[in-house]
């Protein structure tokens, strides 16, 4: 017996020796297998800063969605020789936002609450979580608006060992969820809980000021509710009545606008952000330039450049034998390009697109009859080609999210439609117009657009008062509101497009008169949504994705299949 | 081993065994078996283990991204380390390999057959599987199920003629390999083996599909006529390629048809033979290799077509190369130019397309072929330059156009040699002297690639699923003269 027990202990001893040896090896091995750059958590504030940048970090979105698709479609600009015949139905690389929402913004914003849960007192982060949620709703709404059903409630869970096959939420459910979330976020931010931590300077938009976020959330509630005009006017009325009942929680000036103002380096020259990259040239549209010129709109000089026919350039052209002697400058230097492909090639119109080449400042210079857009609004680092020895710009670029003007235009429209019963449509319409002028003056000033001259309140007021087309006229209220709101969205073409889908304005008979668009004699229709991609065969969420498409296709307005961009998603009822 | 808590397995064990039986020894003195000169049966079984690549298990956390230039300051930006996450309980990979073979030689070793069958099952392979972007990540690294790789190899060696002055040896080698996905990880429906043209094309492994099936959303879209309610109806042009209003092709993904399967990249079989002949002092050696079946994509073909540097793009450039008359018109229908570089795209217009003809009338060309529209005077042929550009440029290119069967028979090597008679050699104080002329990669007897794209070299990666030629160095034909001398 004794011998046996000795043997036993010997075995135990030997085993523990092996264990000790292997656990020592394990530690070293673990260390070797650890990336020294790895961080197991970052501060919620650091992740929020990351999100603030990521919200506007989509260069392809500008390259494709804005410059090449939405801005030409909405007649904010045209290509160098007008628009191509298929421009109203082009879908190449459109809808960058869908992927961005899931891979760059929504996932980052969803992480704030997870990071908060890692902190020593997670209950102190409710305000930060609410602010992140407002931004997440903002981007989710922007995404569903043209995509319909999307995963939302079950999305973004992979990182936290949640579902890899999130269910799709119908757009109606999404709209409900968005409004409920925003209401809850506002309530949290207004709770006045002094123990809550604050983003401070980590918040690149508002420096953590909760009251400002409350205002932004209210403006967002209105933006979302406005889309319900046709689908659910009762709900729109309920939300609008609730939001507008409390003036202190509404934007009171452009200073309240949530916007991302950042260095010119964010949208670098020559990158996809640069509208002139790859030799791109974008002309002002005739529809916008004509009205702006007629009404002497101060925003005209902020968003469009003068054409190339200055007397100085003309003189060079004469001296170089490119222009007949005696040519003089036309005092009107703002001309727009035809949006209609047929019009751009029509006999008699082609001459607008002829650009004599002269030598100027030691280089080749094309004298453009038409106005080009103010490229620095999008890419402030550009050099002004008109100036001898010009230097690269160093201004700031602005990405507006929600604006005081937008809120006022919405409010005016709700009153004009009788949905809101208090207040004067004229008052809010005028606030919208005047503040739009002031806002563009600020944004263009930050970007140091070419030939920048600021607009002050007097100029903005004069513009409003002295133009019958601009000054409020009750008989044409909805037309005027839509026309001015449309102009205000030059920097937010997606909002202009939504306005059109929501109201059918602007159109060929409104104050801002859209040019009718013909390609080969056929009038072109406005696309209404994104092409909805059918899931890949290797997509493990195939069933949910295909199911969502099939469910949307139950609505006859959805169109002829997922690729029919003239079909509609839920909110965009006929 | 996982960072932070250090869980995981630091070691694993894998065994192997092999067995062979020289049965010719047993039959050596048996009657009737004297034709057998050598006979061996072999069998082996081995398990090979493999762990995760270093640092992999730490993925799915955070990192410092870089400095961001804000208005008046520089901000250190922190965020996710990427969009790949890793299963928290990875096991090591195991590969189970079984081989059965026979090597039999007859007639004094003048005829030999070596046959082998192998079957390799890779279980628990550590692979990143795509996850839906909506879940917030792009891929999850897990232990996959069971990938099988089995095949036969046949080697025939013969020496039909053996005499003092004339000798002929040859070998024929045949291999057939078949990969199969038996199962992937739970919840995973497919695995992308490799990609090309950015992420425009993939080769995929999916249970129930041929291994290495090439899929792309940038394939031709196929036409389907519809009635007023959008229901599909019979039409003579159903199944044709779909054209946009301007005569360019719709990509399948833009047409709501998603990704299209273009066939597998895997070959049906490979074969090669080497023949050696000697007549007196002359030697002739020839080696021919072949690969039959399997598809490839070619960036050289796609971009070369766009740039017009390939011979196939000569077609349509001018009358001499089959170009059709193409006229241009002004807005009122007057001819403003006539060219002879027209091409009629093969395909039909999509539903709902209207085109204004030069005569001023607008026609509904839904489902009409481009050729018919040309016949009816509605449209003119497309200029060759634009035709090829639209078909192959980055923004609108059809990758299916540059995907084709990759079968070939190559003359790998031919050598002709002469051995100097021993007398001559010894006169030069040499033991032996031989001169030979050698040519390698002389060309293809058979090649199915478009525009003679090299079917074997210049591939994008060396991953298992690589299917795209990407402009790397093709094989180079070389001719050499060799002198072998021994002292």
Short mmCIF file of C-alpha atoms in Angstrom, two decimals, chain A residues 82-540:
data_model
loop_
_atom_site.label_atom_id
_atom_site.label_comp_id
_atom_site.label_asym_id
_atom_site.label_seq_id
_atom_site.Cartn_x
_atom_site.Cartn_y
_atom_site.Cartn_z
CA UNK A 82 -24.74 69.55 -70.82
CA UNK A 83 -25.99 66.16 -69.67
CA UNK A 84 -25.64 62.79 -71.38
CA UNK A 85 -28.75 61.19 -72.87
CA UNK A 86 -29.00 58.63 -70.10
CA UNK A 87 -28.23 60.92 -67.17
CA UNK A 88 -31.71 60.63 -65.68
CA UNK A 89 -31.43 56.86 -65.46
CA UNK A 90 -27.77 56.35 -64.66
CA UNK A 91 -27.19 54.28 -61.53
CA UNK A 92 -23.46 53.59 -61.76
CA UNK A 93 -22.14 53.32 -58.19
CA UNK A 94 -25.05 55.32 -56.82
CA UNK A 95 -26.21 54.70 -53.25
CA UNK A 96 -22.87 54.77 -51.47
CA UNK A 97 -24.71 55.64 -48.29
CA UNK A 98 -26.11 52.14 -47.79
CA UNK A 99 -22.77 50.50 -47.35
CA UNK A 100 -21.42 53.47 -45.45
CA UNK A 101 -24.21 53.31 -42.93
CA UNK A 102 -23.37 49.75 -42.01
CA UNK A 103 -19.61 49.84 -42.33
CA UNK A 104 -18.57 53.38 -41.35
CA UNK A 105 -21.20 55.30 -39.40
CA UNK A 106 -23.97 53.20 -37.88
CA UNK A 107 -21.53 50.61 -36.55
CA UNK A 108 -19.34 53.26 -34.95
CA UNK A 109 -22.28 55.11 -33.41
CA UNK A 110 -23.75 51.85 -32.09
CA UNK A 111 -20.44 51.19 -30.36
CA UNK A 112 -20.77 54.22 -28.06
CA UNK A 113 -23.21 52.43 -25.79
CA UNK A 114 -20.97 49.35 -25.72
CA UNK A 115 -17.93 51.44 -24.81
CA UNK A 116 -20.00 53.21 -22.15
CA UNK A 117 -20.82 49.82 -20.65
CA UNK A 118 -17.10 49.23 -20.14
CA UNK A 119 -16.70 52.37 -18.05
CA UNK A 120 -16.63 52.32 -14.27
CA UNK A 121 -20.01 54.01 -14.02
CA UNK A 122 -21.95 53.29 -17.20
CA UNK A 123 -25.03 55.20 -15.99
CA UNK A 124 -23.18 58.48 -16.50
CA UNK A 125 -23.13 58.04 -20.25
CA UNK A 126 -26.82 58.29 -21.02
CA UNK A 127 -26.47 61.72 -22.60
CA UNK A 128 -23.58 60.62 -24.77
CA UNK A 129 -25.53 57.57 -25.88
CA UNK A 130 -28.54 59.77 -26.70
CA UNK A 131 -26.41 62.11 -28.83
CA UNK A 132 -24.86 59.19 -30.69
CA UNK A 133 -28.34 57.85 -31.29
CA UNK A 134 -29.50 61.12 -32.87
CA UNK A 135 -26.67 60.89 -35.39
CA UNK A 136 -27.41 57.25 -36.01
CA UNK A 137 -31.06 58.03 -36.72
CA UNK A 138 -29.96 60.86 -38.99
CA UNK A 139 -27.89 58.54 -41.14
CA UNK A 140 -30.30 55.62 -40.98
CA UNK A 141 -33.08 57.86 -42.22
CA UNK A 142 -30.88 59.18 -45.00
CA UNK A 143 -30.24 55.55 -45.98
CA UNK A 144 -33.75 54.11 -45.80
CA UNK A 145 -35.17 57.12 -47.61
CA UNK A 146 -34.05 55.71 -50.95
CA UNK A 147 -33.65 52.05 -49.96
CA UNK A 148 -36.87 51.12 -48.18
CA UNK A 149 -36.67 48.22 -45.74
CA UNK A 150 -33.35 47.87 -43.93
CA UNK A 151 -31.97 45.98 -40.96
CA UNK A 152 -31.92 48.42 -38.05
CA UNK A 153 -33.14 47.00 -34.77
CA UNK A 154 -31.09 43.82 -35.23
CA UNK A 155 -28.21 45.43 -37.14
CA UNK A 156 -24.62 45.95 -35.91
CA UNK A 157 -24.67 43.03 -33.48
CA UNK A 158 -21.92 40.89 -34.97
CA UNK A 159 -19.21 42.58 -32.92
CA UNK A 160 -21.05 41.83 -29.70
CA UNK A 161 -21.74 38.17 -30.51
CA UNK A 162 -25.26 39.01 -31.65
CA UNK A 163 -27.01 37.95 -34.80
CA UNK A 164 -25.17 37.72 -38.09
CA UNK A 165 -28.42 37.62 -40.02
CA UNK A 166 -30.32 40.72 -38.93
CA UNK A 167 -33.95 40.92 -39.87
CA UNK A 168 -35.09 43.74 -42.12
CA UNK A 169 -37.41 46.35 -40.65
CA UNK A 170 -40.10 47.70 -42.91
CA UNK A 171 -39.79 51.39 -43.65
CA UNK A 172 -42.96 52.23 -41.77
CA UNK A 173 -41.53 50.54 -38.67
CA UNK A 174 -38.28 52.41 -39.20
CA UNK A 175 -40.07 55.76 -39.30
CA UNK A 176 -41.86 54.88 -36.07
CA UNK A 177 -38.65 53.72 -34.44
CA UNK A 178 -36.80 56.86 -35.48
CA UNK A 179 -39.40 59.18 -34.03
CA UNK A 180 -39.68 57.24 -30.77
CA UNK A 181 -35.90 57.13 -30.41
CA UNK A 182 -35.52 60.84 -31.05
CA UNK A 183 -38.23 61.63 -28.50
CA UNK A 184 -36.48 59.49 -25.94
CA UNK A 185 -33.11 61.06 -26.75
CA UNK A 186 -34.56 64.53 -26.34
CA UNK A 187 -36.11 63.57 -22.99
CA UNK A 188 -32.77 62.21 -21.81
CA UNK A 189 -30.85 65.31 -22.89
CA UNK A 190 -33.39 67.55 -21.21
CA UNK A 191 -33.39 65.61 -17.96
CA UNK A 192 -30.86 68.04 -16.48
CA UNK A 193 -28.96 65.20 -14.83
CA UNK A 194 -25.78 66.92 -13.66
CA UNK A 195 -23.95 63.62 -13.10
CA UNK A 196 -23.87 62.90 -16.81
CA UNK A 197 -20.51 63.19 -18.55
CA UNK A 198 -20.25 65.38 -21.61
CA UNK A 199 -18.54 64.87 -24.95
CA UNK A 200 -17.03 68.35 -24.77
CA UNK A 201 -14.61 69.04 -27.58
CA UNK A 202 -14.80 65.40 -28.69
CA UNK A 203 -18.09 66.45 -30.28
CA UNK A 204 -16.90 68.11 -33.48
CA UNK A 205 -20.31 69.59 -34.25
CA UNK A 206 -21.66 71.08 -31.02
CA UNK A 207 -18.88 70.67 -28.47
CA UNK A 208 -21.17 68.51 -26.40
CA UNK A 209 -23.85 71.15 -25.75
CA UNK A 210 -26.92 69.07 -24.96
CA UNK A 211 -29.39 71.89 -25.66
CA UNK A 212 -28.08 72.15 -29.22
CA UNK A 213 -28.54 68.43 -29.74
CA UNK A 214 -32.13 68.74 -28.52
CA UNK A 215 -32.73 71.34 -31.22
CA UNK A 216 -31.11 69.18 -33.86
CA UNK A 217 -33.20 66.18 -32.81
CA UNK A 218 -36.37 68.24 -33.10
CA UNK A 219 -35.41 69.47 -36.57
CA UNK A 220 -34.72 65.87 -37.53
CA UNK A 221 -38.10 64.77 -36.21
CA UNK A 222 -39.67 67.36 -38.51
CA UNK A 223 -37.56 66.33 -41.51
CA UNK A 224 -38.65 62.71 -41.08
CA UNK A 225 -42.27 63.62 -40.40
CA UNK A 226 -42.44 65.80 -43.52
CA UNK A 227 -41.93 62.65 -45.61
CA UNK A 228 -45.24 61.38 -44.23
CA UNK A 229 -47.19 64.12 -46.01
CA UNK A 230 -48.85 61.70 -48.40
CA UNK A 231 -48.59 58.46 -46.44
CA UNK A 232 -49.72 59.57 -43.00
CA UNK A 233 -50.65 63.28 -42.73
CA UNK A 234 -52.24 62.70 -39.32
CA UNK A 235 -48.98 61.50 -37.87
CA UNK A 236 -47.17 64.41 -39.46
CA UNK A 237 -49.61 66.74 -37.79
CA UNK A 238 -49.16 65.13 -34.38
CA UNK A 239 -45.38 65.30 -34.54
CA UNK A 240 -45.30 68.84 -35.96
CA UNK A 241 -47.74 70.16 -33.40
CA UNK A 242 -45.70 68.61 -30.60
CA UNK A 243 -42.33 69.85 -31.87
CA UNK A 244 -43.36 73.40 -32.74
CA UNK A 245 -45.15 73.86 -29.40
CA UNK A 246 -41.84 74.49 -27.67
CA UNK A 247 -39.86 77.36 -29.21
CA UNK A 248 -36.94 77.08 -26.83
CA UNK A 249 -36.07 73.66 -28.23
CA UNK A 250 -36.00 74.88 -31.84
CA UNK A 251 -33.20 76.38 -33.90
CA UNK A 252 -33.19 80.15 -33.39
CA UNK A 253 -30.47 81.09 -35.86
CA UNK A 254 -27.88 79.63 -38.20
CA UNK A 255 -25.57 79.38 -35.20
CA UNK A 256 -27.70 76.41 -34.10
CA UNK A 257 -27.18 74.45 -37.32
CA UNK A 258 -25.58 71.05 -36.88
CA UNK A 259 -22.81 71.02 -39.45
CA UNK A 260 -19.38 69.60 -39.95
CA UNK A 261 -16.93 72.38 -40.66
CA UNK A 262 -13.49 71.08 -41.32
CA UNK A 263 -10.17 71.74 -42.95
CA UNK A 264 -9.78 71.97 -46.73
CA UNK A 265 -7.59 68.90 -46.38
CA UNK A 266 -10.66 66.77 -45.70
CA UNK A 267 -11.76 67.21 -49.31
CA UNK A 268 -8.33 67.34 -50.89
CA UNK A 269 -7.57 68.75 -54.30
CA UNK A 270 -7.35 66.04 -56.93
CA UNK A 271 -9.16 63.49 -54.76
CA UNK A 272 -12.63 62.12 -55.42
CA UNK A 273 -13.97 65.04 -53.43
CA UNK A 274 -12.64 67.50 -55.96
CA UNK A 275 -15.34 68.24 -58.56
CA UNK A 276 -12.60 69.30 -60.97
CA UNK A 277 -10.62 66.10 -60.45
CA UNK A 278 -9.91 64.22 -63.69
CA UNK A 279 -10.59 67.42 -65.62
CA UNK A 280 -14.19 67.63 -64.42
CA UNK A 281 -16.09 70.78 -65.25
CA UNK A 282 -19.55 71.46 -63.89
CA UNK A 283 -21.80 74.17 -65.19
CA UNK A 284 -24.53 76.04 -63.41
CA UNK A 285 -27.94 74.93 -64.64
CA UNK A 286 -30.03 77.29 -66.71
CA UNK A 287 -33.03 76.87 -64.41
CA UNK A 288 -31.17 78.07 -61.33
CA UNK A 289 -28.94 80.66 -63.00
CA UNK A 290 -31.85 82.34 -64.81
CA UNK A 291 -33.95 82.80 -61.68
CA UNK A 292 -31.01 83.84 -59.55
CA UNK A 293 -29.92 86.39 -62.12
CA UNK A 294 -33.41 87.74 -62.55
CA UNK A 295 -33.88 88.18 -58.80
CA UNK A 296 -30.30 89.25 -58.14
CA UNK A 297 -30.01 86.48 -55.64
CA UNK A 298 -26.99 87.07 -53.33
CA UNK A 299 -26.48 83.30 -53.22
CA UNK A 300 -25.71 83.31 -56.95
CA UNK A 301 -22.16 84.55 -56.41
CA UNK A 302 -21.73 82.08 -53.55
CA UNK A 303 -22.60 78.98 -55.60
CA UNK A 304 -21.73 79.95 -59.18
CA UNK A 305 -18.69 81.56 -60.75
CA UNK A 306 -18.87 84.32 -63.32
CA UNK A 307 -18.34 83.07 -66.84
CA UNK A 308 -15.01 83.56 -68.62
CA UNK A 309 -15.96 86.65 -70.59
CA UNK A 310 -14.45 89.36 -68.44
CA UNK A 311 -13.23 92.36 -70.42
CA UNK A 312 -9.66 91.42 -69.48
CA UNK A 313 -10.11 87.94 -70.95
CA UNK A 314 -11.91 89.34 -73.98
CA UNK A 315 -9.00 91.71 -74.60
CA UNK A 316 -6.59 88.77 -74.46
CA UNK A 317 -8.85 86.91 -76.89
CA UNK A 318 -8.86 89.85 -79.28
CA UNK A 319 -5.11 90.28 -79.06
CA UNK A 320 -4.62 86.59 -79.72
CA UNK A 321 -6.93 86.63 -82.69
CA UNK A 322 -9.53 84.46 -81.03
CA UNK A 323 -12.29 87.05 -80.76
CA UNK A 324 -13.36 89.81 -83.14
CA UNK A 325 -12.08 93.27 -82.32
CA UNK A 326 -14.57 95.44 -80.52
CA UNK A 327 -16.03 92.59 -78.44
CA UNK A 328 -17.20 93.96 -75.11
CA UNK A 329 -18.14 92.35 -71.85
CA UNK A 330 -21.77 91.48 -71.30
CA UNK A 331 -22.62 92.79 -67.82
CA UNK A 332 -24.47 89.54 -67.18
CA UNK A 333 -21.77 87.04 -66.38
CA UNK A 334 -23.99 84.29 -64.99
CA UNK A 335 -25.40 81.86 -67.52
CA UNK A 336 -26.57 78.30 -66.95
CA UNK A 337 -26.29 75.19 -69.06
CA UNK A 338 -29.22 73.23 -70.45
CA UNK A 339 -30.25 70.30 -68.29
CA UNK A 340 -32.05 68.66 -71.20
CA UNK A 341 -29.69 66.56 -73.35
CA UNK A 342 -31.73 67.40 -76.45
CA UNK A 343 -31.59 71.14 -75.73
CA UNK A 344 -27.83 71.07 -75.26
CA UNK A 345 -27.28 69.71 -78.76
CA UNK A 346 -30.08 71.66 -80.44
CA UNK A 347 -29.04 73.90 -83.34
CA UNK A 348 -28.58 77.35 -81.92
CA UNK A 349 -27.73 76.11 -78.44
CA UNK A 350 -24.47 74.38 -79.27
CA UNK A 351 -22.69 77.73 -79.33
CA UNK A 352 -23.07 77.98 -75.55
CA UNK A 353 -20.69 75.10 -75.23
CA UNK A 354 -17.96 76.50 -77.46
CA UNK A 355 -14.98 77.61 -75.41
CA UNK A 356 -12.29 79.55 -77.27
CA UNK A 357 -8.83 78.81 -75.97
CA UNK A 358 -6.59 81.70 -75.10
CA UNK A 359 -3.26 81.98 -73.38
CA UNK A 360 -3.54 83.51 -69.95
CA UNK A 361 -1.15 83.70 -67.02
CA UNK A 362 1.28 81.68 -69.10
CA UNK A 363 -1.12 78.76 -69.55
CA UNK A 364 -4.02 77.65 -71.66
CA UNK A 365 -7.35 79.06 -70.61
CA UNK A 366 -10.75 78.11 -72.00
CA UNK A 367 -13.16 81.04 -72.13
CA UNK A 368 -16.41 79.60 -70.89
CA UNK A 369 -19.67 81.24 -71.90
CA UNK A 370 -21.39 79.45 -69.07
CA UNK A 371 -20.94 79.76 -65.34
CA UNK A 372 -19.18 76.99 -63.52
CA UNK A 373 -20.09 76.15 -59.97
CA UNK A 374 -18.06 77.49 -57.07
CA UNK A 375 -15.81 74.48 -56.72
CA UNK A 376 -14.40 75.69 -53.44
CA UNK A 377 -17.77 75.10 -51.76
CA UNK A 378 -16.84 71.43 -52.08
CA UNK A 379 -13.07 71.60 -52.34
CA UNK A 380 -11.67 74.76 -50.74
CA UNK A 381 -8.05 73.84 -51.47
CA UNK A 382 -8.35 74.64 -55.18
CA UNK A 383 -6.45 77.45 -56.84
CA UNK A 384 -8.39 80.14 -58.67
CA UNK A 385 -7.40 79.86 -62.34
CA UNK A 386 -8.49 83.45 -62.99
CA UNK A 387 -5.81 84.86 -60.76
CA UNK A 388 -2.21 85.32 -61.87
CA UNK A 389 0.10 83.27 -59.62
CA UNK A 390 -2.89 82.04 -57.66
CA UNK A 391 -2.26 80.08 -54.51
CA UNK A 392 -4.10 77.02 -53.23
CA UNK A 393 -7.06 77.81 -51.01
CA UNK A 394 -6.89 77.17 -47.29
CA UNK A 395 -10.53 77.71 -46.38
CA UNK A 396 -12.86 75.35 -44.56
CA UNK A 397 -15.42 73.04 -46.08
CA UNK A 398 -18.92 72.86 -44.60
CA UNK A 399 -21.23 69.86 -44.58
CA UNK A 400 -24.65 71.07 -43.45
CA UNK A 401 -26.87 68.48 -41.80
CA UNK A 402 -29.98 70.33 -40.70
CA UNK A 403 -30.46 74.08 -40.95
CA UNK A 404 -32.49 76.86 -39.46
CA UNK A 405 -33.78 77.64 -42.97
CA UNK A 406 -34.93 74.07 -43.59
CA UNK A 407 -36.89 74.10 -40.35
CA UNK A 408 -38.49 77.43 -41.25
CA UNK A 409 -39.41 76.29 -44.75
CA UNK A 410 -41.00 73.18 -43.29
CA UNK A 411 -42.88 75.21 -40.74
CA UNK A 412 -44.12 77.66 -43.40
CA UNK A 413 -45.26 74.78 -45.59
CA UNK A 414 -47.12 73.11 -42.72
CA UNK A 415 -48.97 76.35 -42.01
CA UNK A 416 -49.68 76.99 -45.70
CA UNK A 417 -51.12 73.48 -45.95
CA UNK A 418 -53.23 74.00 -42.84
CA UNK A 419 -51.50 71.19 -40.99
CA UNK A 420 -50.19 73.60 -38.38
CA UNK A 421 -52.86 76.04 -37.26
CA UNK A 422 -50.80 78.63 -35.47
CA UNK A 423 -48.29 81.09 -36.87
CA UNK A 424 -47.87 82.82 -40.15
CA UNK A 425 -46.45 81.03 -43.19
CA UNK A 426 -45.05 84.33 -44.40
CA UNK A 427 -43.00 84.86 -41.24
CA UNK A 428 -41.31 81.47 -41.40
CA UNK A 429 -40.90 81.57 -45.17
CA UNK A 430 -39.09 84.89 -44.90
CA UNK A 431 -36.91 83.55 -42.08
CA UNK A 432 -36.09 80.63 -44.33
CA UNK A 433 -35.10 82.81 -47.28
CA UNK A 434 -33.12 85.42 -45.38
CA UNK A 435 -31.25 82.86 -43.33
CA UNK A 436 -30.49 80.80 -46.38
CA UNK A 437 -28.74 83.82 -47.89
CA UNK A 438 -26.85 84.42 -44.66
CA UNK A 439 -25.92 80.78 -44.32
CA UNK A 440 -24.53 80.55 -47.85
CA UNK A 441 -22.61 83.73 -47.18
CA UNK A 442 -21.05 82.07 -44.13
CA UNK A 443 -20.35 78.77 -45.86
CA UNK A 444 -18.91 80.45 -48.98
CA UNK A 445 -16.85 82.78 -46.79
CA UNK A 446 -15.36 79.85 -44.87
CA UNK A 447 -14.46 78.19 -48.16
CA UNK A 448 -13.14 81.49 -49.60
CA UNK A 449 -14.98 80.96 -52.90
CA UNK A 450 -13.67 82.90 -55.89
CA UNK A 451 -14.63 86.61 -55.88
CA UNK A 452 -16.25 86.23 -52.50
CA UNK A 453 -18.30 89.14 -51.27
CA UNK A 454 -20.24 88.55 -48.07
CA UNK A 455 -23.99 89.10 -47.91
CA UNK A 456 -25.37 90.86 -44.86
CA UNK A 457 -28.85 90.99 -43.42
CA UNK A 458 -29.68 94.19 -45.31
CA UNK A 459 -28.82 92.62 -48.64
CA UNK A 460 -30.76 89.48 -47.75
CA UNK A 461 -33.78 91.56 -46.73
CA UNK A 462 -33.63 93.64 -49.89
CA UNK A 463 -33.47 90.51 -51.94
CA UNK A 464 -36.61 89.31 -50.22
CA UNK A 465 -38.56 92.54 -50.26
CA UNK A 466 -37.72 93.78 -53.74
CA UNK A 467 -38.59 90.69 -55.74
CA UNK A 468 -42.21 89.76 -56.38
CA UNK A 469 -40.99 86.26 -57.23
CA UNK A 470 -39.37 85.98 -53.82
CA UNK A 471 -41.62 88.04 -51.53
CA UNK A 472 -44.38 85.96 -50.03
CA UNK A 473 -47.53 85.73 -52.08
CA UNK A 474 -50.28 83.74 -50.37
CA UNK A 475 -51.68 82.64 -53.73
CA UNK A 476 -48.39 80.97 -54.62
CA UNK A 477 -47.22 80.06 -51.14
CA UNK A 478 -46.40 76.37 -51.66
CA UNK A 479 -44.67 77.08 -54.97
CA UNK A 480 -42.54 79.83 -53.45
CA UNK A 481 -41.65 77.81 -50.38
CA UNK A 482 -40.63 74.83 -52.51
CA UNK A 483 -38.67 77.01 -54.94
CA UNK A 484 -36.70 78.70 -52.17
CA UNK A 485 -36.24 75.49 -50.23
CA UNK A 486 -34.89 73.89 -53.41
CA UNK A 487 -32.33 76.69 -53.88
CA UNK A 488 -31.34 76.35 -50.25
CA UNK A 489 -30.41 72.71 -50.87
CA UNK A 490 -27.68 73.41 -53.43
CA UNK A 491 -25.20 71.94 -50.96
CA UNK A 492 -27.61 69.14 -49.97
CA UNK A 493 -28.84 67.79 -53.30
CA UNK A 494 -30.39 64.78 -51.59
CA UNK A 495 -32.76 67.06 -49.69
CA UNK A 496 -33.66 68.84 -52.92
CA UNK A 497 -34.49 65.49 -54.47
CA UNK A 498 -36.63 64.49 -51.48
CA UNK A 499 -38.46 67.81 -51.65
CA UNK A 500 -39.28 67.06 -55.28
CA UNK A 501 -40.51 63.56 -54.47
CA UNK A 502 -42.54 64.83 -51.54
CA UNK A 503 -44.23 67.81 -53.23
CA UNK A 504 -43.73 67.43 -56.98
CA UNK A 505 -41.99 70.80 -56.87
CA UNK A 506 -40.03 72.46 -58.33
CA UNK A 507 -41.44 71.63 -61.74
CA UNK A 508 -41.72 73.34 -65.11
CA UNK A 509 -44.39 75.78 -63.87
CA UNK A 510 -43.10 76.77 -60.43
CA UNK A 511 -41.25 79.99 -59.63
CA UNK A 512 -37.98 78.14 -59.91
CA UNK A 513 -38.95 76.63 -63.25
CA UNK A 514 -37.32 73.29 -63.96
CA UNK A 515 -36.29 72.84 -67.52
CA UNK A 516 -38.16 69.97 -69.13
CA UNK A 517 -35.71 67.21 -69.84
CA UNK A 518 -35.79 65.43 -73.15
CA UNK A 519 -33.52 62.74 -74.50
CA UNK A 520 -34.12 61.86 -78.13
CA UNK A 521 -37.45 63.62 -77.96
CA UNK A 522 -38.67 61.63 -74.97
CA UNK A 523 -39.41 63.52 -71.79
CA UNK A 524 -37.39 62.03 -68.96
CA UNK A 525 -38.85 61.12 -65.60
CA UNK A 526 -37.27 61.71 -62.22
CA UNK A 527 -35.91 58.57 -60.54
CA UNK A 528 -37.39 58.02 -57.10
CA UNK A 529 -35.18 55.57 -55.29
CA UNK A 530 -31.97 53.60 -55.40
CA UNK A 531 -31.50 50.40 -57.24
CA UNK A 532 -32.02 47.79 -54.58
CA UNK A 533 -29.33 45.17 -54.89
CA UNK A 534 -30.42 41.58 -54.92
CA UNK A 535 -28.39 39.63 -52.39
CA UNK A 536 -25.32 37.72 -53.54
CA UNK A 537 -25.58 33.96 -53.63
CA UNK A 538 -22.97 33.67 -50.91
CA UNK A 539 -24.81 36.14 -48.66
CA UNK A 540 -25.71 34.32 -45.50
#
